[in-house]
CSV table of C-alpha atoms in Angstrom, one decimal:
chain,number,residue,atom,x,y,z
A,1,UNK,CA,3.5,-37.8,81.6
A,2,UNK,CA,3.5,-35.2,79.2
A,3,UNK,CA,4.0,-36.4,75.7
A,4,UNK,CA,7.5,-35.0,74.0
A,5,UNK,CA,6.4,-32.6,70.9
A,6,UNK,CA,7.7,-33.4,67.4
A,7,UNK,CA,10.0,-36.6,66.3
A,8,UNK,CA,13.1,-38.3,67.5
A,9,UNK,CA,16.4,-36.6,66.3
A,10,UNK,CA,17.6,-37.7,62.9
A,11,UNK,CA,21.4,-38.2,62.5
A,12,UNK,CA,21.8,-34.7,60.8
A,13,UNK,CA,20.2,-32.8,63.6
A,14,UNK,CA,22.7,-35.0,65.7
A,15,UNK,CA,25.2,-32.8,63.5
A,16,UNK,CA,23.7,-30.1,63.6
A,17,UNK,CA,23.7,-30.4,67.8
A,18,UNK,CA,27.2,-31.1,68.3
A,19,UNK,CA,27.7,-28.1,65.5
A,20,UNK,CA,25.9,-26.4,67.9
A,21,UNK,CA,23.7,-25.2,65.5
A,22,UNK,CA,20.4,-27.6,66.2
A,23,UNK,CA,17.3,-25.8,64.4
A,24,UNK,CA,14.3,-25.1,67.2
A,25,UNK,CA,11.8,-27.7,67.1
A,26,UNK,CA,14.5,-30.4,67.2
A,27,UNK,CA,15.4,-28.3,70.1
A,28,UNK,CA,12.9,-28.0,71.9
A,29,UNK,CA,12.4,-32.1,71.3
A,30,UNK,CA,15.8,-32.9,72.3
A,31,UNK,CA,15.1,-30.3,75.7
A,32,UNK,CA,12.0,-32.9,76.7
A,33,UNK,CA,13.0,-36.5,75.3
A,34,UNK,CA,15.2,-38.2,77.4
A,35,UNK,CA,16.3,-41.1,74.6
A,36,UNK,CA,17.4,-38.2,72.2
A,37,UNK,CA,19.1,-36.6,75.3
A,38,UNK,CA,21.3,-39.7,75.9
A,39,UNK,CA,22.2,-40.2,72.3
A,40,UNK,CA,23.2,-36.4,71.9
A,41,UNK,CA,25.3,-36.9,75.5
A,42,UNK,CA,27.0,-40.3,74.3
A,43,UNK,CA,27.9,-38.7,70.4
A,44,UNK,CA,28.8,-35.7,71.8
A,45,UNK,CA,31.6,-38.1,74.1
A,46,UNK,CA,32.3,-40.0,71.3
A,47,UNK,CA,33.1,-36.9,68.9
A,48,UNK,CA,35.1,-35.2,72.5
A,49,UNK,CA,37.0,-38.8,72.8
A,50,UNK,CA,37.9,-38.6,69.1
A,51,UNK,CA,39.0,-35.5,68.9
A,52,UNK,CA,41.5,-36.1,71.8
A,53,UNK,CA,43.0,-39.3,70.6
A,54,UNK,CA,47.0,-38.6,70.6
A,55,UNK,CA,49.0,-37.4,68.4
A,56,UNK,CA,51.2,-39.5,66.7
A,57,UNK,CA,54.8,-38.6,65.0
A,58,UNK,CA,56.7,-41.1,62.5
A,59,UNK,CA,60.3,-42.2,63.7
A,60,UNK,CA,62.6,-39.6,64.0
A,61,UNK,CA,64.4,-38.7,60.2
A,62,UNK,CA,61.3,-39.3,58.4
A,63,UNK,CA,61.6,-36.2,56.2
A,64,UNK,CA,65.5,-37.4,55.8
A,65,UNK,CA,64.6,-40.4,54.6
A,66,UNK,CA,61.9,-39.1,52.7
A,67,UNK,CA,63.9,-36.5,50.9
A,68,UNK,CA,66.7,-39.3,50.1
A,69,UNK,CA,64.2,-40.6,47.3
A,70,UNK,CA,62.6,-37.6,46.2
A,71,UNK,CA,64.7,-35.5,43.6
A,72,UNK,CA,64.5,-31.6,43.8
A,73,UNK,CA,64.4,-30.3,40.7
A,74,UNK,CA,66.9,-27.3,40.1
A,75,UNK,CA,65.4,-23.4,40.2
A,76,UNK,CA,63.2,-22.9,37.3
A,77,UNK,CA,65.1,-19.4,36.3
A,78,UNK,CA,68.2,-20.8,36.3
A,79,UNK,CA,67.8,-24.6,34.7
A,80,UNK,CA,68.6,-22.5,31.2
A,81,UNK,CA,71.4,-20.9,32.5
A,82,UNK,CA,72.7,-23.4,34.2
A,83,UNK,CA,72.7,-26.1,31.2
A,84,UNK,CA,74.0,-23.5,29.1
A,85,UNK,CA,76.7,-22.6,31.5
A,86,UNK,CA,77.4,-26.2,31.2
A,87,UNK,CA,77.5,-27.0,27.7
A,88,UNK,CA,80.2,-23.7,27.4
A,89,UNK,CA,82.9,-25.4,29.5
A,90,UNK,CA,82.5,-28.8,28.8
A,91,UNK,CA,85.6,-29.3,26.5
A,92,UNK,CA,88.0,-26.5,25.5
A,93,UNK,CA,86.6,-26.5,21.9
A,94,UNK,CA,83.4,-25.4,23.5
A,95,UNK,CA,84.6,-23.0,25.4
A,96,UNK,CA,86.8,-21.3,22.9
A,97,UNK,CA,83.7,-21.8,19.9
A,98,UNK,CA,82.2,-20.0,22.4
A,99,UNK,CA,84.6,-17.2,23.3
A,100,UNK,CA,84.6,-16.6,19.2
A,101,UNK,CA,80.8,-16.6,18.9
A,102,UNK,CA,81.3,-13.8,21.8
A,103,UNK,CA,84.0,-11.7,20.4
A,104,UNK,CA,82.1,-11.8,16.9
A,105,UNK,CA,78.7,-10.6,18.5
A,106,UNK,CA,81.1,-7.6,20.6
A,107,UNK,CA,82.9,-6.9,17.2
A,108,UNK,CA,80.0,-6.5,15.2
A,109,UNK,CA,78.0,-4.4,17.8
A,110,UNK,CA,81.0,-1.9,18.2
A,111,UNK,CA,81.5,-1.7,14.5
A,112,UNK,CA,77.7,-0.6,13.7
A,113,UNK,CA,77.7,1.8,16.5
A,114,UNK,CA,80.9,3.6,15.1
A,115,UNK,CA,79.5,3.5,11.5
A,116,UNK,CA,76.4,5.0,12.3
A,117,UNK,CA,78.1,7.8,14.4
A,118,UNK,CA,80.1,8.5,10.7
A,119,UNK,CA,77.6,8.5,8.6
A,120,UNK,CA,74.8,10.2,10.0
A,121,UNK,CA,73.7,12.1,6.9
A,122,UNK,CA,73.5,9.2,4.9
A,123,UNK,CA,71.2,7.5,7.7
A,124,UNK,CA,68.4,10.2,7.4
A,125,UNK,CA,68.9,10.8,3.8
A,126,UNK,CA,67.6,6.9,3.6
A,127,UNK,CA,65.6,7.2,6.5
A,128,UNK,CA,63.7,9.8,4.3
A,129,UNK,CA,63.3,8.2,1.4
A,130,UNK,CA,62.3,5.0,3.0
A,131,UNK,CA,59.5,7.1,4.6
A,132,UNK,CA,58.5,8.4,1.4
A,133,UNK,CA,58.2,5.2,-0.5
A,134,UNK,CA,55.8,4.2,2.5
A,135,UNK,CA,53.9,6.7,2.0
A,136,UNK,CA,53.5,6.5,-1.6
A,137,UNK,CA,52.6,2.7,-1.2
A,138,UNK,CA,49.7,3.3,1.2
A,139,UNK,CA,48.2,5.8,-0.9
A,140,UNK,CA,48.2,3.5,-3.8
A,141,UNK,CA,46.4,0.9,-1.6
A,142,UNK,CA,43.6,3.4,0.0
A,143,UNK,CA,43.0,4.4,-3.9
A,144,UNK,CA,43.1,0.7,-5.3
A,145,UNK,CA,40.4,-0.2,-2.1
A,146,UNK,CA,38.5,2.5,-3.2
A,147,UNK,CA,38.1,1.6,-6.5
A,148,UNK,CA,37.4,-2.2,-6.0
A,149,UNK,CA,34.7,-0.7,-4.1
A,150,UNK,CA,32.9,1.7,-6.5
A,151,UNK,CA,33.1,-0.9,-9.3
A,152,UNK,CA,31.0,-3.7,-7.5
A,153,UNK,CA,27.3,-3.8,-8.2
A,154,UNK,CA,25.8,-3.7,-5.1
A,155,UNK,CA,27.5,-0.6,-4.7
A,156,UNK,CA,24.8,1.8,-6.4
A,157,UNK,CA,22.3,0.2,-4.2
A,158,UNK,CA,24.0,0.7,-0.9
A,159,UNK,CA,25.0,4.3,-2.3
A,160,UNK,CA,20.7,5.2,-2.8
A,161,UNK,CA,20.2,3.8,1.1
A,162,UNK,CA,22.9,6.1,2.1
A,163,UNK,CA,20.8,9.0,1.0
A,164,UNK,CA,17.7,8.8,2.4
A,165,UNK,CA,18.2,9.1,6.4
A,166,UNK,CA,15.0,7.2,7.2
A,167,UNK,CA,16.2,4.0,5.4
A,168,UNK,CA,20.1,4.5,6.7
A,169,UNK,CA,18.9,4.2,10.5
A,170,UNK,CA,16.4,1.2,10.1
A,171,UNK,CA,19.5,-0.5,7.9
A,172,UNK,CA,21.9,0.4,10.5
A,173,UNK,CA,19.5,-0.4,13.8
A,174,UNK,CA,19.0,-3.9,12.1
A,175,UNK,CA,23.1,-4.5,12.0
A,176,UNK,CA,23.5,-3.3,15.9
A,177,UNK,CA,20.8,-5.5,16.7
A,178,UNK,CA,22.5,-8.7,14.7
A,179,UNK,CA,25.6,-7.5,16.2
A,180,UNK,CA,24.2,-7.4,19.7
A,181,UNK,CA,22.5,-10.9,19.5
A,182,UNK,CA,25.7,-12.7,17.9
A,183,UNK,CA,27.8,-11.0,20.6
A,184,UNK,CA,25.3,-12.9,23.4
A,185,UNK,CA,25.4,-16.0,21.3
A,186,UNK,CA,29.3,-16.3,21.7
A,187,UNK,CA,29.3,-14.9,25.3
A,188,UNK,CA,26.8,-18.1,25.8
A,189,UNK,CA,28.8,-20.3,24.1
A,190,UNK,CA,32.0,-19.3,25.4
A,191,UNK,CA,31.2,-19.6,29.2
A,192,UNK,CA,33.4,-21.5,31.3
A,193,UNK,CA,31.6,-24.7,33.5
A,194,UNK,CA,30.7,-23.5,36.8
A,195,UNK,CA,32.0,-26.4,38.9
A,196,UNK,CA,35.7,-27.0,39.2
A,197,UNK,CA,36.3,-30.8,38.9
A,198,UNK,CA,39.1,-32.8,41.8
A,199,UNK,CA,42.2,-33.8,40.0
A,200,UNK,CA,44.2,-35.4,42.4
A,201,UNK,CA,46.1,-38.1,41.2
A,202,UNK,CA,47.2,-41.0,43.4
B,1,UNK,CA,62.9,-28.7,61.8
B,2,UNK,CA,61.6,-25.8,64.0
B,3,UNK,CA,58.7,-23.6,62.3
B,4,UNK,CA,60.9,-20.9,61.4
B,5,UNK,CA,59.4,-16.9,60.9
B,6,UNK,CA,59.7,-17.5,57.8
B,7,UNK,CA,57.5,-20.3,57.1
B,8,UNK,CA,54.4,-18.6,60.2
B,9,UNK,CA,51.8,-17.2,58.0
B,10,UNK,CA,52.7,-18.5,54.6
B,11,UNK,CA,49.9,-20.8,53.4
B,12,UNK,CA,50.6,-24.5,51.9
B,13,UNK,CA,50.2,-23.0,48.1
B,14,UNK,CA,52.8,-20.9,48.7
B,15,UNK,CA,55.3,-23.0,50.3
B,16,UNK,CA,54.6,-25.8,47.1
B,17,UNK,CA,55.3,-22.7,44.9
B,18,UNK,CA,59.0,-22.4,46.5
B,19,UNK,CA,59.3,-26.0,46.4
B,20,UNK,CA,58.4,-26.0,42.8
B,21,UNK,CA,61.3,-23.6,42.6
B,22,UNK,CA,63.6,-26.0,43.8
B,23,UNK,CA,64.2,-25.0,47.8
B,24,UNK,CA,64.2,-28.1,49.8
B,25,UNK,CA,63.8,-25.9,52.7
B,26,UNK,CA,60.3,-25.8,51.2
B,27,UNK,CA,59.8,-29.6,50.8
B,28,UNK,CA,61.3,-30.4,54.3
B,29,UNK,CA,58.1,-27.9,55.4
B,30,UNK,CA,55.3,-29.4,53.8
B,31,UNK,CA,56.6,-32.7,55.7
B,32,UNK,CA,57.0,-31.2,58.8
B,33,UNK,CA,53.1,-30.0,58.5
B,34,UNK,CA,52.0,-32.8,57.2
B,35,UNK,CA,53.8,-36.0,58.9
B,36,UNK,CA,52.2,-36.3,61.8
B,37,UNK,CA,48.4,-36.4,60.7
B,38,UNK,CA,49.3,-38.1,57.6
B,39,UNK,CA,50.9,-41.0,60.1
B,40,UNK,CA,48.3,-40.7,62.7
B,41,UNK,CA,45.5,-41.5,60.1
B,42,UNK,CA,47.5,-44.3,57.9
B,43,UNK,CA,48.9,-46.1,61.4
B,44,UNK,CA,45.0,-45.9,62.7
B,45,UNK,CA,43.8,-47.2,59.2
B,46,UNK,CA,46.2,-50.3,59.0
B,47,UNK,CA,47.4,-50.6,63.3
B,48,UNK,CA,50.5,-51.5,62.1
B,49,UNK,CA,53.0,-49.1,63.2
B,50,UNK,CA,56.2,-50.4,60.8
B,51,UNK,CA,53.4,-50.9,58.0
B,52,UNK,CA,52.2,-47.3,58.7
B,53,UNK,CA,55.4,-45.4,58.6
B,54,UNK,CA,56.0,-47.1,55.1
B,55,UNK,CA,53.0,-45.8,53.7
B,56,UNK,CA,53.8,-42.4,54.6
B,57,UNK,CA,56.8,-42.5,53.4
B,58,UNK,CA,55.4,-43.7,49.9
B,59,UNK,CA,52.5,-41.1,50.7
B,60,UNK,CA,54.8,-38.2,50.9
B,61,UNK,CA,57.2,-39.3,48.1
B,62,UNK,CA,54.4,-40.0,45.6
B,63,UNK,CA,53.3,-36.1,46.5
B,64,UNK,CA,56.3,-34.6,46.0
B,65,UNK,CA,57.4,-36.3,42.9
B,66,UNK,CA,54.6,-35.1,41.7
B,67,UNK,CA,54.8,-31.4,43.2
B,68,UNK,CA,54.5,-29.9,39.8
B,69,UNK,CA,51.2,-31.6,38.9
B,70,UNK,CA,49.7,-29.9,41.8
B,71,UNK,CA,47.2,-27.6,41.3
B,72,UNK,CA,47.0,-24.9,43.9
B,73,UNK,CA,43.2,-24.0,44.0
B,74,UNK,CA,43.0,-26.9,45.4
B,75,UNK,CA,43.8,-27.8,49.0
B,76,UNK,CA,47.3,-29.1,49.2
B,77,UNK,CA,45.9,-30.3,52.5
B,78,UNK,CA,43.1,-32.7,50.6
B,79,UNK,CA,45.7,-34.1,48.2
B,80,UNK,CA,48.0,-34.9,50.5
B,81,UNK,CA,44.9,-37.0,52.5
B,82,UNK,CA,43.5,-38.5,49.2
B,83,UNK,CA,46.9,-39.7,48.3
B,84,UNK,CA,47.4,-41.2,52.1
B,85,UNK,CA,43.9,-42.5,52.4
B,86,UNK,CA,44.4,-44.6,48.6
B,87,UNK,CA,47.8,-46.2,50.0
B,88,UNK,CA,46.1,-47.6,53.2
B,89,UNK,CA,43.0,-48.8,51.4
B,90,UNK,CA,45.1,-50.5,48.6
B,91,UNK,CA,46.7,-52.2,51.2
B,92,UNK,CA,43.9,-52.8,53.3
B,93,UNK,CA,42.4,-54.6,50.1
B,94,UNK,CA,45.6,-56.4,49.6
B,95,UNK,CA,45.6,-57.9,53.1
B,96,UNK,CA,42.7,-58.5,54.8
B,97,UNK,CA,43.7,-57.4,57.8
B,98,UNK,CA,43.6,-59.3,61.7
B,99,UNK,CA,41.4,-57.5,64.4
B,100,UNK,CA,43.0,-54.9,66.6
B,101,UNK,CA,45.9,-55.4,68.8
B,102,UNK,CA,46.9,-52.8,70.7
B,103,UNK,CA,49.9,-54.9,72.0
B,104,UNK,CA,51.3,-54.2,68.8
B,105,UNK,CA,50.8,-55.0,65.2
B,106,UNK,CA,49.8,-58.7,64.6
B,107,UNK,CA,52.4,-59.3,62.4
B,108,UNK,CA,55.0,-58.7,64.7
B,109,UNK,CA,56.5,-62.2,65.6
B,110,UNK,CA,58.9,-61.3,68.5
B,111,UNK,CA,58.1,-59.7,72.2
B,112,UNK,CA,60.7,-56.5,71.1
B,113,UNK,CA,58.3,-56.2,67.8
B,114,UNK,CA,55.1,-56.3,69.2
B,115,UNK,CA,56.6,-53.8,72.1
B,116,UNK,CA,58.0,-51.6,68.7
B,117,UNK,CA,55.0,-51.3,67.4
B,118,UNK,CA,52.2,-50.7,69.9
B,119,UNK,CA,49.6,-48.4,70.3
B,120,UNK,CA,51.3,-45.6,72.7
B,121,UNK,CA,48.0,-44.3,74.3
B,122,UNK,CA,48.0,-40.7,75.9
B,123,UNK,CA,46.4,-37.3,75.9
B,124,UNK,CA,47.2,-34.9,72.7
B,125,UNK,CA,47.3,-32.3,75.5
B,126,UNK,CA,46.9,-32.1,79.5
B,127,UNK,CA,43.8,-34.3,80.3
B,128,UNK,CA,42.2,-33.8,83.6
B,129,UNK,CA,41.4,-37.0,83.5
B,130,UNK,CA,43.0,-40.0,85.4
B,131,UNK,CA,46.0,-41.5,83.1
B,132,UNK,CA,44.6,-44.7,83.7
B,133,UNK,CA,41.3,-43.9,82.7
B,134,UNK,CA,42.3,-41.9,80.2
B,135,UNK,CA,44.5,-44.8,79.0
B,136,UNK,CA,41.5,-46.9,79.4
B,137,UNK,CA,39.1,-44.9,77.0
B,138,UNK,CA,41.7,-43.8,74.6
B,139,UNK,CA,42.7,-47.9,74.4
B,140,UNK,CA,39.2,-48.7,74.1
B,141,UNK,CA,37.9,-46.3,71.6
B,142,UNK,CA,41.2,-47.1,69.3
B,143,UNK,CA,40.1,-50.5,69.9
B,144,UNK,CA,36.6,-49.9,68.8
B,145,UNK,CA,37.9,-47.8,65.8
B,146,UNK,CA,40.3,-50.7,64.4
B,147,UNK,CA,37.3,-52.6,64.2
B,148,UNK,CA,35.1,-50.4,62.1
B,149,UNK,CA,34.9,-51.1,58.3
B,150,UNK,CA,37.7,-49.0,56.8
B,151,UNK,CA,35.7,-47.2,54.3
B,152,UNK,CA,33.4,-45.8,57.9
B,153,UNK,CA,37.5,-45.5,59.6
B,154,UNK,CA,38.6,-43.2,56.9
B,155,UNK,CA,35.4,-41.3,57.4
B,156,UNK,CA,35.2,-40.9,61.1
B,157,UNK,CA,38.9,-40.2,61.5
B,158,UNK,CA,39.0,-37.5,58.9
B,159,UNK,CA,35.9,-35.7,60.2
B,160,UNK,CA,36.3,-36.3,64.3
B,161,UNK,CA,40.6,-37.0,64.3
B,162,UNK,CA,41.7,-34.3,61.4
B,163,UNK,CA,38.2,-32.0,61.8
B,164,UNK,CA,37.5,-32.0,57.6
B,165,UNK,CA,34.1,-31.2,56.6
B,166,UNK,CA,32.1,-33.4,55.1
B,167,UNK,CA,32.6,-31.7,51.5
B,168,UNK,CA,36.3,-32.3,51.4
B,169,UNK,CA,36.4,-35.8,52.9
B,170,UNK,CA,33.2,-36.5,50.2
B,171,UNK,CA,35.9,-35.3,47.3
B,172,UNK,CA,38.6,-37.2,48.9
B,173,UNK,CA,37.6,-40.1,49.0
B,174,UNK,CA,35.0,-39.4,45.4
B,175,UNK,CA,32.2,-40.8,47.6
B,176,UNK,CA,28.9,-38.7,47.5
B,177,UNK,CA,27.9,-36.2,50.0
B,178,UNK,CA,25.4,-38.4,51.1
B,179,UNK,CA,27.3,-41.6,51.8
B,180,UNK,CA,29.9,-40.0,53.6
B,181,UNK,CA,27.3,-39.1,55.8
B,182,UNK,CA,25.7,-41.8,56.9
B,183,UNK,CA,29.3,-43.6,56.8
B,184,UNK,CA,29.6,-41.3,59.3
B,185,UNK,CA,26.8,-41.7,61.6
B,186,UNK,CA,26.9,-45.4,60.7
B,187,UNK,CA,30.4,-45.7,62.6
B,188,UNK,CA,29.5,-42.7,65.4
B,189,UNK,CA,26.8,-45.5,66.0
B,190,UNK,CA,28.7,-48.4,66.3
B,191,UNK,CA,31.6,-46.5,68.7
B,192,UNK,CA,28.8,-46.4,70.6
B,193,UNK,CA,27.5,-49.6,70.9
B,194,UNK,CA,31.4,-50.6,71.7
B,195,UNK,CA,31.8,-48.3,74.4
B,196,UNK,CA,28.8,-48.7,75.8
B,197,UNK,CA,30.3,-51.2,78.4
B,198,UNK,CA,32.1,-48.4,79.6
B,199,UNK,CA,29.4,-45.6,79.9
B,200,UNK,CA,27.7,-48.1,82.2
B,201,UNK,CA,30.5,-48.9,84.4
């Protein structure tokens, strides 16, 4: 008798045979020993007898009964509206508070729109002053920078770098390069965990 | 309820998403997909068919009441099991449970009981095999599955009866990769010591 090449099956090529996916020295193992042969047969009837055990369904009206003790909670768009809508016609009070609140709000709305047709001079004579103060104020800022600027002492320094070109690039290849290497340092520090974690509760 | 058009083709995430948005329509759906497999493993995990039906029921309401907790890169699928499975090993640690009847549940203390809650053996589809035989195997290998430890039940039935992978059924029951494995082949291998009788026959 020939003897049977390699070792006996281990569970996972078991697996991996009913997978249909057995690797080929297992295979050619399983081909020639008869003991692996019988356990791959009786798993593989075992796994067939499983898989057709029957089906089984609860007593008719399970999801009835289920649903009687489960609360469905109302639409998530219209829970707002819908307590609102509520609170409004709850008493009469409320509902004519309300109706004022509404009538205000309509009055007021109509009122500035009528205005503003009437007086549409007036509107862009404001409108341009308004844009001329603005202006006014943000050139007093720039010029109040400025000068906060010039007056501080490292200022002379950075203003002698700034003319000679050969001492400008080094200064400003250094900076890119502390840029670039704090930009990786927060990307690194920043990076989500790989592996998602279960969360079911029960 | 009838699978409609409009629920064919519309994954579980979706149809939690319309039940988050308050359509029963969409709870009733995730019942109907789930109630049968979800009763099939909880009445194989405890053999009591009354006892069973409870737990599903609990199963089903913990999962909806909790709809909104659900996170849908997960598989609705998997929560629903992990949820299921917890119930019937609570309540497997509770009450230490008799062997197998599969006259009905031993608990049952009258003949219209135990007859209520039997073990109604048949195919899941047309079996060319012989009803008696069939009824004969399917009884036996139910038999030999009530009598396996429940953490190696849980395993066996949701790789061989429900067809997870070993991944899932590792995170759903927060066992490692490898002990779900060799729960596995630990209860393949003692199906087939207790059906050997009937391999040699």
């Amino acid at each position: 008798m020939m003897p049977v090449p390699g070792s006996h099956l281990t569970p996972d090529d078991i697996d991996a045979h009913l997978a249909g996916g057995l690797a080929p020295a297992p295979r050619e193992h399983l081909m020639q020993c008869p003991a692996c042969q019988e356990r791959a047969d009786t798993e593989r009837e075992i796994v067939a007898l499983l898989g057709a055990l029957p089906l089984m369904s609860p007593a008719p009206g399970f999801a009835d009964r289920v649903m009687a003790r489960v609360a469905i909670p109302e639409p998530l768009a219209t829970r707002p509206l819908a307590s609102i809508r509520r609170r409004i016609f709850a008493t009469r009070r409320s509902t004519a508070i309300a109706a004022g609140l509404l009538a205000l709000l309509v009055g007021s709305m109509a009122g500035s729109v009528v205005w503003t047709l009437g007086n549409q001079e007036t509107l862009a004579a404001v409108g341009s002053w308004l844009a001329a103060q603005a202006n006014q104020a943000a050139w007093i800022g720039v010029r109040g920078v400025a000068s906060t600027f010039i007056e501080q002492p490292w200022f002379a320094t950075l203003k002698t770098l700034a003319a000679d070109p050969g001492r400008l690039g080094f200064a400003s290849a250094l900076a890119m390069l502390a840029y670039v290497a704090g930009v990786l340092a927060l990307r690194r520090l920043l990076a989500l965990p790989a592996q998602q974690v279960a969360h079911a509760h029960a | 309820m009838a699978e409609t058009p409009e629920w064919v083709g519309l994954s579980d995430q979706e149809v939690v998403l319309m039940a988050r948005a308050g359509r029963e329509v969409a709870y009733r759906e995730l019942i109907r997909r789930y109630e049968r497999p979800i009763f099939a493993l909880l009445f194989r995990m405890v053999r009591d068919r009354e006892l069973a039906e409870d737990l599903s029921q609990d199963t089903f309401i913990k999962a909806l009441k909790a709809i909104e907790s659900y996170r849908p890169e997960f598989k609705f699928s998997s929560w629903i099991f992990k949820i299921a499975n917890n119930a019937a090993i609570d309540h497997l640690r509770r009450r230490e449970l008799d062997t197998l009847s599969l006259d009905g549940s031993p608990h049952a203390e009258t003949p219209e009981a135990m007859q209520a809650t039997a073990l109604q053996i048949g195919a899941r589809q047309e079996s060319p095999l012989d009803t008696v035989e069939a009824k004969e195997l399917g009884g036996a290998i139910e038999s030999a599955i009530g009598r396996l430890r429940p953490e190696y039940r849980s395993c066996i039935l949701l790789r061989h009866v429900e067809g997870r992978p070993y991944e899932e059924i590792a995170e759903l029951l927060d066992l490692p990769l490898g002990t779900v494995k060799t729960y596995i082949h630990r209860a393949r291998n003692e199906l087939r010591h207790a059906l050997a009788h009937l391999r040699e026959e």
